[in-house]
Amino acid sequence: MPHETAVHEPHEHIFVPQHRHHFETEEQQREAGSFGMWLFLLTEIMFFGGLFFAYLLYRNWYYPAFVVASNQLNVKEGAINTAVLITSGFFMALGVYYAEVRNRKMLVWMLIFTTIFGCAFLGVKVDEYHEKYEKHHIPGASFSIHDFVNPPIDQKTGLPTEKALAPDMAQHTEIFFFLYFAMTGMHALHMIIGIGLLAWLIWRSNRGDFTDGYVAPIENFGLYWHFVDIVWLFLFPLLYLINRHPMK
Amino acid sequence: MAHQAHTDHHDPPNVTNPEHAEHHIVSPVQYAIVFGSLLVGTLITVLAAQVDLPGVLNPVIALAIACTKAMIVILFFMHVKYQSKLIQLTVACGFFTFLVLIMMTLLDYTSRSWGLW
Amino acid sequence: MSTHAVPLDTIVLLPDQATATIPKKNYITAEHGLLSWLLTGDHKRIAMLYLISITFFFFIGGAFAGMIRLELLTPQPDLVSSDTYNKFFTMHGIIMIFLFLVPSVPATLGNFLMPIMLGAKDLAFPKINLLSWYLYLVGGALTLAALILGGVDTGWTFTTPLSTHYLNTHVITAGMAIFVAGFSSIFTGLNFIVTIHRMRAPGMTWFRMPLFCWSHYAASILMVLGTPVLAITLVLVVLERTVGIGVFDPTKGGDPLLFQHLFWFYSHPAVYIMILPGMGVISEVISTFSRKRVFGYTAVAFSSVAIALFGFFVWAHHMFIMGVSNYSALVFSLLTMLVAVPSAIKIFNWAFTLHKGSITFETPMLYAFGFMGLFTIGGLTGVFLGSLGMDIHLTETYFIVAHFHFVMVGGMLMAFLAGVHFWWPKMTGRMYPESLSKLAAVTTFIGFNLTFLPQFILGYLGMPRRYHAYPQEFQVLNVLSTAGATVLGIGYMLPLLYLGWSLKYGAIAGDNPWQATGLEWQIQSPPLTENFTEIPIVDYEAYDYEWLEKKQKEQVTTVG
């Protein structure tokens, strides 16, 4: 499949209306903007990095607790959510494409689909969080280790669904759930902010602001959205898939 | 080449914009291929997690798949494959610093309190 | 050899005061009204807004220092209770580090000068620059809120589990304040990096940039990569305090040391964020007042980046007695020895710049000399502390306090004052009164040494830090220290007074009172909003004093 390259603009400066006076050329402005967004994403890598290290440490220290706690999460919901977010990212990427080829209607549709799938992701998360609330798995005063000390019996086999944990190890499941909520919560916060920005971008795209050569906000938002997607790509296996192999 | 002339006239070499990345547009077909790969990767991760592999292979495989997925998102969805060396170096620096945080802190923990307490 | 007559005792060359005026059109007069300042995108105006704000917080932090020294006049804990004393040193630390030292040079001098030094019209993202300032104000306001509501007493290091479980003071407010101020720093660094990479004027190659820009580049990398880790650490502390999740709580299986690893991962690079821009100032000042290009430009440039890189690998030297393993302590100690090398390279290069230079002793140069001596002492004592055996004895004593005050106050603050004095004529169009400023510089130097040299001895003899009572035999040294602090305070008040005075009554400075090289000295003082009437094309190296003499034969144009 041949790559499409942009038509090279004639080099006397054709400035889009959004050109900022302190830049000499359009290209300089766009490259600076993109570079700036990447630097911001670097700060996000380091921001989440602290949480990832905490996860690494406590998974190593309290592996049995992490296994049992992780199995409380619903793999189906997690996997579907992963697919939903990947799809959202796909639409965002297409949005960037349509902005670059100056197709206003398609750009708006792509942004709308990005938002819909983003909201779907958050909806599933709300459902998951609610389930945690009901089972007393939210860290803090209401946290209960009951399910881990006395695991529920599987109806079909008559066997416990999980290995029972000693009380002190069972207590450490709280750390798993804390990390679960902190990491997915921080991720969800970034998604919410992203959806807010998407609303603004949809409104402006509809006006035609981004299909006249000025694609930087769409491109740069795309970078942010894909980064948030990448964080989830790591969160999913680390939180949901610690040890899903069937019990021996 | 027209582009080269443009560069020389406006921008003496190695100055304001040392190397322009050709403004490359990634096609929807490429995006679709990446999209498909990501979904397949997710499926593989879930399936691999159901199998009990020896030693630390399970988390290693899970992370390897996650890293691969992240790579293709970065290279294609985020266009890094077609960006300037500066952007590519910047992305690398970000992951490098993250690794420094992880590795140097692990230096302490692995040498005094590793494994089950 | 210079062909024009330069008096031996000073290089200052002012325009004829009878006829000179401040250029009518400049960045200050360009627009009027409060909103034109509060909503400005002009990096120079933002720099001045920062200058006012950080001066405000400096004096509040200084007041706390005064209270500390007042208590320590007597061995007994007789002035305030221990809890109140804890609040004194905590607020002093938080305000001085996060609200003064971290933004001091970058947000004021860096913001003002970088675009001009590079030949650009502004920073890459002017709106984000303004946002940085507002975030700084919010961080400052939250800090004041924490202060007014009763203060924080954890120490600026927020060590867990003290800060998460054993104190009931306003840790959360203070944590949030620093979180917000951190983002101010991140955005400043981000702006600088993009500007340096993408907005240099034609001909301004990397190795023609002033060393001031190189140091800010290195510091900016640290700001962008290090500060977010502090941010997440503070979030975790707040969550620990509110929800009680146990991430740092040993009774719930958490590790208090995890906090320290994450905290110091930022806070050690933070000290380089603080010092690197100051080193950039010193490079400019020493070169100008020796009339010589900086010796070993490339080495100084690369050493800035090396400090930034190595700075990420040494943080656990703040944790040697906290329970880290012997093996990791060994590694971190070794790396700490290595990180001293690039700093030493700079000192050597500055010394060789001075060698056979035509040295004059204007105020900025006095501060620069002070920097070189005091930073060297501070840096060397840092190497002592990096050695494991020494650190066991010296850590958590006044030796550490002396060490970091030597580098931060004797070093960084002097560099800041050197820079403010050096570029004051450029920023305001006015000269400050030279004899008074020299007096202030000498007073500061004397006061500083009197305050902090005794603290090395106190620390070595075993006086712990953060205590407001001490054995009787330490009193003499403490009294000397407090006396010094008083002198130091006077030394810092003087610039506030005479710099303010100079705004109205100072001599008109002209474009290049120091006859210095650098693009900022080729434009009017104060500069136009857009800095240059036309973008300069640079075809000469930095610190090219021969080129300067040729150019001085031409008239520099001003507008209006």
Coordinates of C-alpha atoms in Angstrom, one line a residue, chain C:
Chain C
M1 CA 44.2 43.8 22.7
S2 CA 41.5 46.4 23.2
T3 CA 42.0 49.6 21.4
H4 CA 39.5 51.8 23.1
A5 CA 40.3 53.2 26.5
V6 CA 38.9 51.1 29.3
P7 CA 39.6 52.4 32.8
L8 CA 41.5 49.7 34.7
D9 CA 39.1 49.6 37.7
T10 CA 35.9 49.2 35.9
I11 CA 34.5 48.1 32.5
V12 CA 31.3 50.0 33.0
L13 CA 30.6 52.3 30.1
L14 CA 27.4 54.3 30.5
P15 CA 26.0 56.7 28.0
D16 CA 26.3 60.4 28.7
Q17 CA 23.8 60.9 31.5
A18 CA 23.0 64.5 30.5
T19 CA 21.4 63.3 27.3
A20 CA 20.6 59.7 27.8
T21 CA 17.0 58.5 28.2
I22 CA 15.2 55.2 28.5
P23 CA 14.0 54.3 25.1
K24 CA 10.3 55.3 24.9
K25 CA 9.2 52.1 23.2
N26 CA 10.0 49.1 25.3
Y27 CA 8.3 46.0 26.7
I28 CA 7.2 47.9 29.9
T29 CA 5.6 50.8 28.1
A30 CA 4.2 48.8 25.2
E31 CA 0.9 48.3 26.9
H32 CA -0.7 49.8 30.0
G33 CA -3.0 48.5 32.7
L34 CA -3.0 45.7 35.2
L35 CA -4.6 43.3 32.8
S36 CA -1.9 43.8 30.2
W37 CA 0.5 42.4 32.8
L38 CA -1.8 39.7 34.2
L39 CA -2.7 38.4 30.8
T40 CA 0.6 39.0 29.1
G41 CA 2.4 36.5 26.8
D42 CA 5.6 38.5 26.8
H43 CA 8.3 36.4 28.4
K44 CA 10.0 39.5 29.8
R45 CA 6.9 40.7 31.7
I46 CA 6.3 37.2 33.0
A47 CA 9.9 37.2 34.2
M48 CA 9.3 40.4 36.1
L49 CA 6.1 39.1 37.6
Y50 CA 8.0 36.0 38.8
L51 CA 10.8 38.3 40.2
I52 CA 8.3 40.1 42.4
S53 CA 6.6 36.9 43.5
I54 CA 9.7 35.0 44.4
T55 CA 11.1 38.0 46.3
F56 CA 8.0 38.0 48.4
F57 CA 8.3 34.3 49.3
F58 CA 12.1 34.7 49.9
F59 CA 11.5 37.1 52.7
I60 CA 8.8 35.0 54.3
G61 CA 11.2 32.0 54.2
G62 CA 13.9 34.3 55.5
A63 CA 11.7 35.3 58.4
F64 CA 11.4 31.7 59.4
A65 CA 15.1 31.4 59.2
G66 CA 15.3 34.3 61.6
M67 CA 13.0 32.6 64.0
I68 CA 15.1 29.4 63.9
R69 CA 18.3 31.2 64.6
L70 CA 16.6 33.2 67.4
E71 CA 15.5 30.0 69.2
L72 CA 19.0 28.6 68.8
L73 CA 20.6 31.5 70.6
T74 CA 20.1 29.6 73.8
P75 CA 20.7 25.9 74.5
Q76 CA 17.3 25.6 76.2
P77 CA 14.1 25.2 74.2
D78 CA 12.8 28.5 75.6
L79 CA 11.5 30.5 72.8
V80 CA 8.9 28.2 71.3
S81 CA 7.5 24.7 71.8
S82 CA 9.1 21.8 69.8
D83 CA 6.1 21.6 67.6
T84 CA 6.3 25.2 66.7
Y85 CA 10.0 24.9 66.1
N86 CA 9.3 22.0 63.8
K87 CA 7.0 24.2 61.9
F88 CA 9.6 26.9 61.6
F89 CA 12.2 24.7 59.8
T90 CA 9.6 23.0 57.8
M91 CA 8.1 26.1 56.4
H92 CA 11.5 27.6 55.9
G93 CA 12.6 24.6 53.9
I94 CA 9.4 24.3 51.8
I95 CA 9.2 28.0 50.9
M96 CA 12.9 28.4 50.2
I97 CA 13.2 25.3 48.1
F98 CA 10.0 25.1 46.2
L99 CA 9.0 28.7 46.1
F100 CA 12.3 30.4 45.9
L101 CA 15.3 28.3 44.8
V102 CA 13.7 26.1 42.1
P103 CA 12.2 29.0 40.2
S104 CA 14.8 31.6 41.1
V105 CA 17.0 31.9 38.1
P106 CA 15.0 29.9 35.5
A107 CA 11.7 31.7 36.0
T108 CA 13.2 35.2 36.3
L109 CA 16.5 35.5 34.4
G110 CA 15.9 32.4 32.3
N111 CA 12.4 33.5 31.2
F112 CA 13.7 37.0 30.4
L113 CA 16.9 36.2 28.7
M114 CA 16.7 32.9 26.9
P115 CA 14.7 33.9 23.9
I116 CA 16.9 37.0 23.5
M117 CA 20.1 35.0 23.9
L118 CA 18.9 32.6 21.2
G119 CA 17.7 35.3 18.9
A120 CA 14.0 34.5 19.2
K121 CA 11.0 36.7 19.7
D122 CA 9.6 34.7 22.6
L123 CA 9.6 31.3 24.2
A124 CA 7.9 28.5 22.2
F125 CA 4.7 28.6 24.3
P126 CA 4.0 32.0 25.8
K127 CA 0.6 31.1 27.1
I128 CA 2.0 28.1 28.9
N129 CA 4.7 30.4 30.3
L130 CA 1.9 32.6 31.8
L131 CA 0.2 29.4 33.1
S132 CA 3.4 28.5 34.8
W133 CA 3.3 31.7 36.8
Y134 CA -0.3 31.3 37.8
L135 CA 0.4 27.7 38.9
Y136 CA 3.3 29.1 41.0
L137 CA 0.9 31.6 42.6
V138 CA -1.6 28.9 43.4
G139 CA 1.2 26.8 44.9
G140 CA 2.3 29.8 46.9
A141 CA -1.2 30.6 48.0
L142 CA -1.8 27.0 49.2
T143 CA 1.5 27.2 51.1
L144 CA 0.4 30.3 52.7
A145 CA -2.9 28.7 53.5
A146 CA -1.1 25.8 55.1
L147 CA 0.9 28.3 57.1
I148 CA -2.0 30.4 58.2
L149 CA -4.1 27.3 59.1
G150 CA -1.4 26.3 61.5
G151 CA 1.6 25.1 59.5
V152 CA 3.3 21.9 58.7
D153 CA 5.9 20.3 60.9
T154 CA 7.1 17.2 59.0
G155 CA 10.3 18.8 57.8
W156 CA 10.4 19.7 54.1
T157 CA 11.1 16.0 53.3
F158 CA 7.7 14.7 54.5
T159 CA 9.3 11.5 55.7
T160 CA 6.8 8.7 56.2
P161 CA 5.4 7.3 58.3
L162 CA 5.7 10.5 60.4
S163 CA 3.9 12.6 57.8
T164 CA 1.3 10.0 57.0
H165 CA 0.4 8.6 60.4
Y166 CA 1.8 10.5 63.3
L167 CA 1.1 14.1 62.7
N168 CA -2.1 16.1 62.5
T169 CA -0.8 19.2 60.8
H170 CA -1.7 20.5 57.3
V171 CA 0.3 18.0 55.4
I172 CA -2.3 17.6 52.7
T173 CA -2.5 21.3 52.0
A174 CA 1.3 21.6 51.8
G175 CA 1.5 18.5 49.7
M176 CA -1.0 19.9 47.2
A177 CA 0.8 23.3 47.2
I178 CA 4.1 21.6 46.2
F179 CA 2.2 19.4 43.6
V180 CA 0.9 22.6 41.9
A181 CA 4.2 24.4 42.1
G182 CA 5.8 21.4 40.6
F183 CA 3.8 21.7 37.5
S184 CA 4.8 25.3 37.3
S185 CA 8.4 24.1 37.2
I186 CA 7.6 21.4 34.6
F187 CA 6.0 23.8 32.2
T188 CA 8.9 26.2 32.5
G189 CA 11.3 23.4 31.7
L190 CA 9.2 22.2 28.8
N191 CA 9.1 25.6 27.3
F192 CA 12.9 26.0 27.6
I193 CA 13.6 22.7 26.0
V194 CA 11.4 23.4 23.0
T195 CA 12.7 26.9 22.6
I196 CA 16.3 25.8 22.6
H197 CA 15.8 23.0 20.2
R198 CA 13.5 24.8 17.7
M199 CA 13.8 28.5 18.0
R200 CA 17.5 29.4 17.7
A201 CA 18.2 32.2 15.2
P202 CA 19.9 31.4 11.9
G203 CA 23.6 30.7 12.6
M204 CA 23.0 30.1 16.3
T205 CA 24.3 26.6 16.5
W206 CA 24.3 24.6 19.7
F207 CA 27.9 25.4 20.3
R208 CA 27.5 29.1 19.8
M209 CA 24.8 29.4 22.5
P210 CA 25.8 31.1 25.6
L211 CA 26.6 28.7 28.4
F212 CA 23.6 30.2 30.3
C213 CA 21.4 28.4 27.8
W214 CA 23.2 25.1 28.2
S215 CA 22.7 25.1 31.9
H216 CA 19.1 26.0 31.6
Y217 CA 18.7 23.2 29.0
A218 CA 20.2 20.7 31.5
A219 CA 18.1 22.0 34.3
S220 CA 15.0 21.8 32.2
I221 CA 15.5 18.2 31.4
L222 CA 15.6 17.5 35.1
M223 CA 12.5 19.6 35.7
V224 CA 10.6 17.7 33.0
L225 CA 11.7 14.2 33.9
G226 CA 12.1 14.4 37.7
T227 CA 9.3 16.6 39.0
P228 CA 6.4 14.2 38.0
V229 CA 7.8 11.6 40.3
L230 CA 7.5 14.1 43.2
A231 CA 4.0 14.8 42.1
I232 CA 2.9 11.1 42.3
T233 CA 4.7 10.7 45.6
L234 CA 2.7 13.6 47.1
V235 CA -0.5 12.1 45.7
L236 CA 0.3 8.9 47.5
V237 CA 1.0 10.7 50.7
V238 CA -2.3 12.5 50.5
L239 CA -4.1 9.2 49.7
E240 CA -2.4 7.5 52.6
R241 CA -3.5 10.3 54.9
T242 CA -7.1 10.4 53.7
V243 CA -8.0 6.9 52.8
G244 CA -5.4 5.0 54.8
I245 CA -4.4 2.6 52.1
G246 CA -1.2 1.4 53.6
V247 CA 1.2 2.0 50.8
F248 CA 3.8 3.5 53.2
D249 CA 2.5 1.9 56.4
P250 CA 4.5 -1.0 57.8
T251 CA 1.6 -2.2 59.9
K252 CA -0.4 -2.8 56.7
G253 CA 2.6 -4.2 54.8
G254 CA 3.7 -1.0 53.2
D255 CA 7.3 0.2 53.1
P256 CA 8.1 3.7 54.4
L257 CA 11.3 3.5 52.4
L258 CA 9.3 3.4 49.2
F259 CA 8.3 7.0 49.9
Q260 CA 11.9 8.0 50.3
H261 CA 13.0 6.4 47.1
L262 CA 10.3 8.1 45.1
F263 CA 10.7 11.4 47.0
W264 CA 14.5 11.6 46.6
F265 CA 14.3 10.4 43.0
Y266 CA 13.1 14.0 42.3
S267 CA 14.6 15.8 45.2
H268 CA 18.1 15.0 44.4
P269 CA 17.9 16.1 40.8
A270 CA 16.1 19.1 42.3
V271 CA 19.3 20.3 43.8
Y272 CA 20.8 20.3 40.3
I273 CA 17.7 22.1 39.0
M274 CA 18.5 24.7 41.5
I275 CA 22.2 25.0 41.0
L276 CA 22.6 24.6 37.2
P277 CA 21.0 27.8 36.2
G278 CA 23.1 29.6 38.8
M279 CA 26.2 28.0 37.2
G280 CA 25.0 29.4 33.9
V281 CA 24.9 32.9 35.4
I282 CA 28.4 32.5 36.7
S283 CA 29.7 31.5 33.3
E284 CA 28.4 34.7 31.8
V285 CA 29.6 36.9 34.7
I286 CA 33.1 35.5 34.9
S287 CA 33.5 35.8 31.2
T288 CA 32.4 39.4 31.0
F289 CA 34.4 40.6 34.0
S290 CA 37.6 38.8 32.8
R291 CA 37.0 40.1 29.2
K292 CA 37.7 36.5 28.1
R293 CA 35.8 33.7 26.5
V294 CA 35.0 30.9 29.0
F295 CA 37.9 28.4 29.0
G296 CA 36.8 25.1 27.7
Y297 CA 33.4 26.1 26.4
T298 CA 32.6 22.5 25.3
A299 CA 33.6 21.0 28.6
V300 CA 31.4 23.4 30.5
A301 CA 28.5 22.8 28.1
F302 CA 28.8 19.0 28.3
S303 CA 29.4 19.1 32.1
S304 CA 26.0 20.7 32.5
V305 CA 24.3 17.9 30.7
A306 CA 26.5 15.3 32.5
I307 CA 25.4 16.8 35.9
A308 CA 21.8 16.4 34.7
L309 CA 22.3 12.8 33.6
F310 CA 24.4 11.6 36.6
G311 CA 22.1 13.5 38.9
F312 CA 19.4 10.8 38.3
F313 CA 21.6 8.0 39.6
V314 CA 22.6 9.2 43.1
W315 CA 19.5 9.9 45.1
A316 CA 19.9 7.2 47.7
H317 CA 22.8 9.0 49.2
H318 CA 20.1 10.8 51.2
M319 CA 19.0 7.4 52.6
F320 CA 22.2 5.8 53.7
I321 CA 21.0 5.5 57.3
M322 CA 17.4 4.8 56.5
G323 CA 17.6 1.1 55.9
V324 CA 18.7 0.7 52.3
S325 CA 20.9 -2.4 51.7
N326 CA 24.7 -2.1 52.0
Y327 CA 25.1 -3.1 48.4
S328 CA 22.9 -0.4 47.0
A329 CA 24.5 2.1 49.4
L330 CA 27.8 1.2 48.0
V331 CA 26.7 1.7 44.4
F332 CA 25.0 5.0 45.2
S333 CA 28.1 6.2 47.1
L334 CA 30.3 5.5 44.2
L335 CA 28.0 7.2 41.8
T336 CA 27.9 10.2 44.1
M337 CA 31.6 10.5 43.8
L338 CA 31.2 10.6 40.1
V339 CA 28.6 13.3 40.0
A340 CA 31.0 15.7 41.7
V341 CA 33.3 15.5 38.7
P342 CA 31.4 17.6 36.2
S343 CA 30.8 20.3 38.9
A344 CA 34.5 20.4 39.6
I345 CA 35.2 20.6 35.9
K346 CA 33.2 23.8 35.8
I347 CA 35.1 25.3 38.7
F348 CA 38.4 24.5 37.0
N349 CA 37.2 26.1 33.8
W350 CA 36.0 29.2 35.5
A351 CA 39.3 29.5 37.3
F352 CA 41.2 29.1 34.0
T353 CA 38.9 31.7 32.5
L354 CA 40.1 34.1 35.2
H355 CA 43.7 33.2 34.5
K356 CA 45.3 36.0 32.4
G357 CA 42.0 37.7 32.1
S358 CA 41.5 41.5 32.6
I359 CA 39.6 41.2 35.8
T360 CA 37.5 43.9 37.3
F361 CA 35.5 43.7 40.5
E362 CA 32.0 45.1 39.9
T363 CA 29.2 43.7 42.0
P364 CA 28.2 40.8 39.8
M365 CA 31.9 39.6 39.8
L366 CA 32.1 39.9 43.6
Y367 CA 29.1 37.6 43.9
A368 CA 30.7 35.3 41.3
F369 CA 33.9 35.1 43.4
G370 CA 31.8 34.4 46.4
F371 CA 30.1 31.6 44.5
M372 CA 33.3 30.0 43.4
G373 CA 34.7 29.8 46.9
L374 CA 31.6 28.9 48.8
F375 CA 30.3 26.5 46.2
T376 CA 33.6 24.7 46.2
I377 CA 33.5 24.3 50.0
G378 CA 29.9 23.2 49.8
G379 CA 30.6 20.8 47.0
L380 CA 33.7 19.3 48.7
T381 CA 31.7 18.7 51.9
G382 CA 29.2 17.0 49.7
V383 CA 31.8 14.5 48.7
F384 CA 32.6 13.9 52.4
L385 CA 29.0 13.1 52.9
G386 CA 28.9 10.8 49.9
S387 CA 31.4 8.6 51.7
L388 CA 29.5 6.0 53.6
G389 CA 31.5 6.0 56.8
M390 CA 31.6 9.7 57.1
D391 CA 27.9 10.0 56.3
I392 CA 26.9 7.7 59.2
H393 CA 28.6 10.2 61.5
L394 CA 27.6 13.4 59.9
T395 CA 24.1 12.8 58.5
E396 CA 21.2 14.5 60.3
T397 CA 23.6 16.8 62.0
Y398 CA 24.4 20.4 61.4
F399 CA 27.1 19.3 59.0
I400 CA 24.5 18.5 56.4
V401 CA 22.7 21.8 57.2
A402 CA 26.0 23.7 56.6
H403 CA 26.7 21.7 53.5
F404 CA 23.5 22.4 51.7
H405 CA 23.4 26.0 52.8
F406 CA 26.9 26.5 51.4
V407 CA 25.9 25.2 48.0
M408 CA 22.4 26.7 48.0
V409 CA 22.9 30.0 49.7
G410 CA 26.6 30.5 49.3
G411 CA 26.3 29.1 45.8
M412 CA 22.9 29.5 44.3
L413 CA 21.7 32.6 46.0
M414 CA 24.9 34.4 45.3
A415 CA 24.6 33.4 41.7
F416 CA 21.0 34.6 41.6
L417 CA 22.1 38.0 43.0
A418 CA 25.0 38.1 40.6
G419 CA 22.6 37.6 37.7
V420 CA 20.1 40.1 39.0
H421 CA 22.7 42.7 39.3
F422 CA 24.4 41.8 36.0
W423 CA 21.1 41.9 33.9
W424 CA 19.4 44.6 36.0
P425 CA 20.4 47.3 33.5
K426 CA 19.1 45.2 30.6
M427 CA 15.8 44.4 32.3
T428 CA 15.1 47.9 33.6
G429 CA 17.3 50.3 31.7
R430 CA 18.8 51.5 34.9
M431 CA 22.0 50.9 36.8
Y432 CA 22.0 50.1 40.5
P433 CA 24.3 52.1 42.8
E434 CA 27.6 50.4 42.6
S435 CA 29.2 51.2 45.9
L436 CA 26.1 50.3 47.9
S437 CA 25.8 47.1 46.0
K438 CA 29.4 46.2 46.7
L439 CA 28.8 46.8 50.4
A440 CA 25.8 44.5 50.3
A441 CA 27.8 41.8 48.5
V442 CA 30.6 41.9 51.0
T443 CA 28.1 42.1 53.9
T444 CA 26.4 39.0 52.5
F445 CA 29.7 37.2 52.2
I446 CA 30.8 38.0 55.7
G447 CA 27.4 37.2 57.2
F448 CA 27.1 34.0 55.3
N449 CA 30.5 32.7 56.5
L450 CA 29.7 33.7 60.1
T451 CA 26.4 31.9 59.9
F452 CA 27.4 28.7 58.3
L453 CA 31.0 27.9 59.0
P454 CA 30.3 27.3 62.7
Q455 CA 27.6 24.9 61.6
F456 CA 30.2 22.6 60.0
I457 CA 31.9 22.4 63.4
L458 CA 28.7 22.0 65.3
G459 CA 27.7 19.1 63.0
Y460 CA 31.0 17.4 63.3
L461 CA 30.8 17.7 67.1
G462 CA 27.5 16.0 66.9
M463 CA 24.7 18.7 67.2
P464 CA 21.7 17.2 65.5
R465 CA 19.7 19.1 63.0
R466 CA 16.0 20.0 63.5
Y467 CA 16.5 20.2 67.3
H468 CA 15.7 23.3 69.1
A469 CA 17.7 22.4 72.2
Y470 CA 21.4 21.5 72.4
P471 CA 24.1 20.9 75.0
Q472 CA 25.5 24.0 76.7
E473 CA 29.0 23.6 75.1
F474 CA 27.6 24.3 71.6
Q475 CA 26.2 27.7 72.6
V476 CA 29.1 29.9 71.5
L477 CA 29.0 28.5 67.9
N478 CA 25.3 28.9 67.8
V479 CA 25.5 32.5 68.9
L480 CA 28.1 33.2 66.2
S481 CA 25.8 31.6 63.7
T482 CA 22.8 33.7 64.8
A483 CA 25.0 36.8 64.7
G484 CA 26.0 35.9 61.2
A485 CA 22.4 35.4 60.2
T486 CA 21.6 38.9 61.3
V487 CA 24.4 40.3 59.2
L488 CA 23.2 38.1 56.3
G489 CA 19.7 39.4 56.6
I490 CA 20.9 43.0 56.3
G491 CA 23.0 42.0 53.3
Y492 CA 19.8 40.7 51.6
M493 CA 17.6 43.6 52.6
L494 CA 20.0 46.1 51.0
P495 CA 19.5 45.0 47.4
L496 CA 15.7 45.1 47.9
L497 CA 16.1 48.7 48.9
Y498 CA 18.6 50.0 46.4
L499 CA 17.3 48.0 43.4
G500 CA 13.9 49.5 44.1
W501 CA 15.5 52.9 44.4
S502 CA 17.3 52.5 41.1
L503 CA 14.1 52.0 39.2
K504 CA 13.4 55.7 39.5
Y505 CA 16.8 57.3 40.3
G506 CA 19.4 54.9 38.9
A507 CA 21.7 56.0 36.1
I508 CA 20.5 55.3 32.6
A509 CA 22.4 52.1 31.6
G510 CA 22.3 52.1 27.8
D511 CA 22.4 49.0 25.7
N512 CA 25.6 47.5 26.9
P513 CA 27.0 49.0 30.1
W514 CA 29.3 46.0 30.7
Q515 CA 30.6 45.9 27.1
A516 CA 29.6 42.3 27.1
T517 CA 29.1 39.8 24.3
G518 CA 25.8 38.1 23.8
L519 CA 22.7 39.0 21.8
E520 CA 21.0 40.5 24.8
W521 CA 23.6 43.3 24.9
Q522 CA 23.1 44.2 21.2
I523 CA 19.5 45.4 21.8
Q524 CA 18.2 48.3 23.7
S525 CA 17.6 48.4 27.4
P526 CA 14.8 47.7 28.3
P527 CA 14.2 45.6 25.2
L528 CA 11.3 45.9 22.8
T529 CA 8.4 43.5 23.3
E530 CA 9.4 41.6 20.2
N531 CA 13.1 41.7 21.3
F532 CA 14.6 42.3 17.9
T533 CA 13.6 44.7 15.1
E534 CA 14.8 41.9 12.8
I535 CA 15.9 38.4 13.6
P536 CA 19.7 38.4 13.9
I537 CA 21.9 36.2 11.9
V538 CA 24.8 34.8 14.0
D539 CA 28.1 34.2 12.4
Y540 CA 30.4 34.4 15.4
E541 CA 31.2 32.3 18.4
A542 CA 30.0 33.0 21.9
Y543 CA 32.1 35.2 24.1
D544 CA 33.9 36.6 21.1
Y545 CA 35.5 39.7 22.6
E546 CA 37.4 40.6 19.4
W547 CA 34.2 40.7 17.4
L548 CA 32.6 42.9 20.0
E549 CA 35.3 45.5 19.6
K550 CA 34.6 45.7 15.9
K551 CA 30.9 46.0 16.5
Q552 CA 31.3 48.7 19.1
K553 CA 32.4 51.0 16.4
E554 CA 28.9 50.9 15.0
Q555 CA 26.0 52.6 16.6
V556 CA 23.3 50.4 18.2
T557 CA 19.9 51.4 17.0
T558 CA 17.0 52.0 19.4
V559 CA 13.4 52.6 18.6
G560 CA 11.7 55.7 19.7

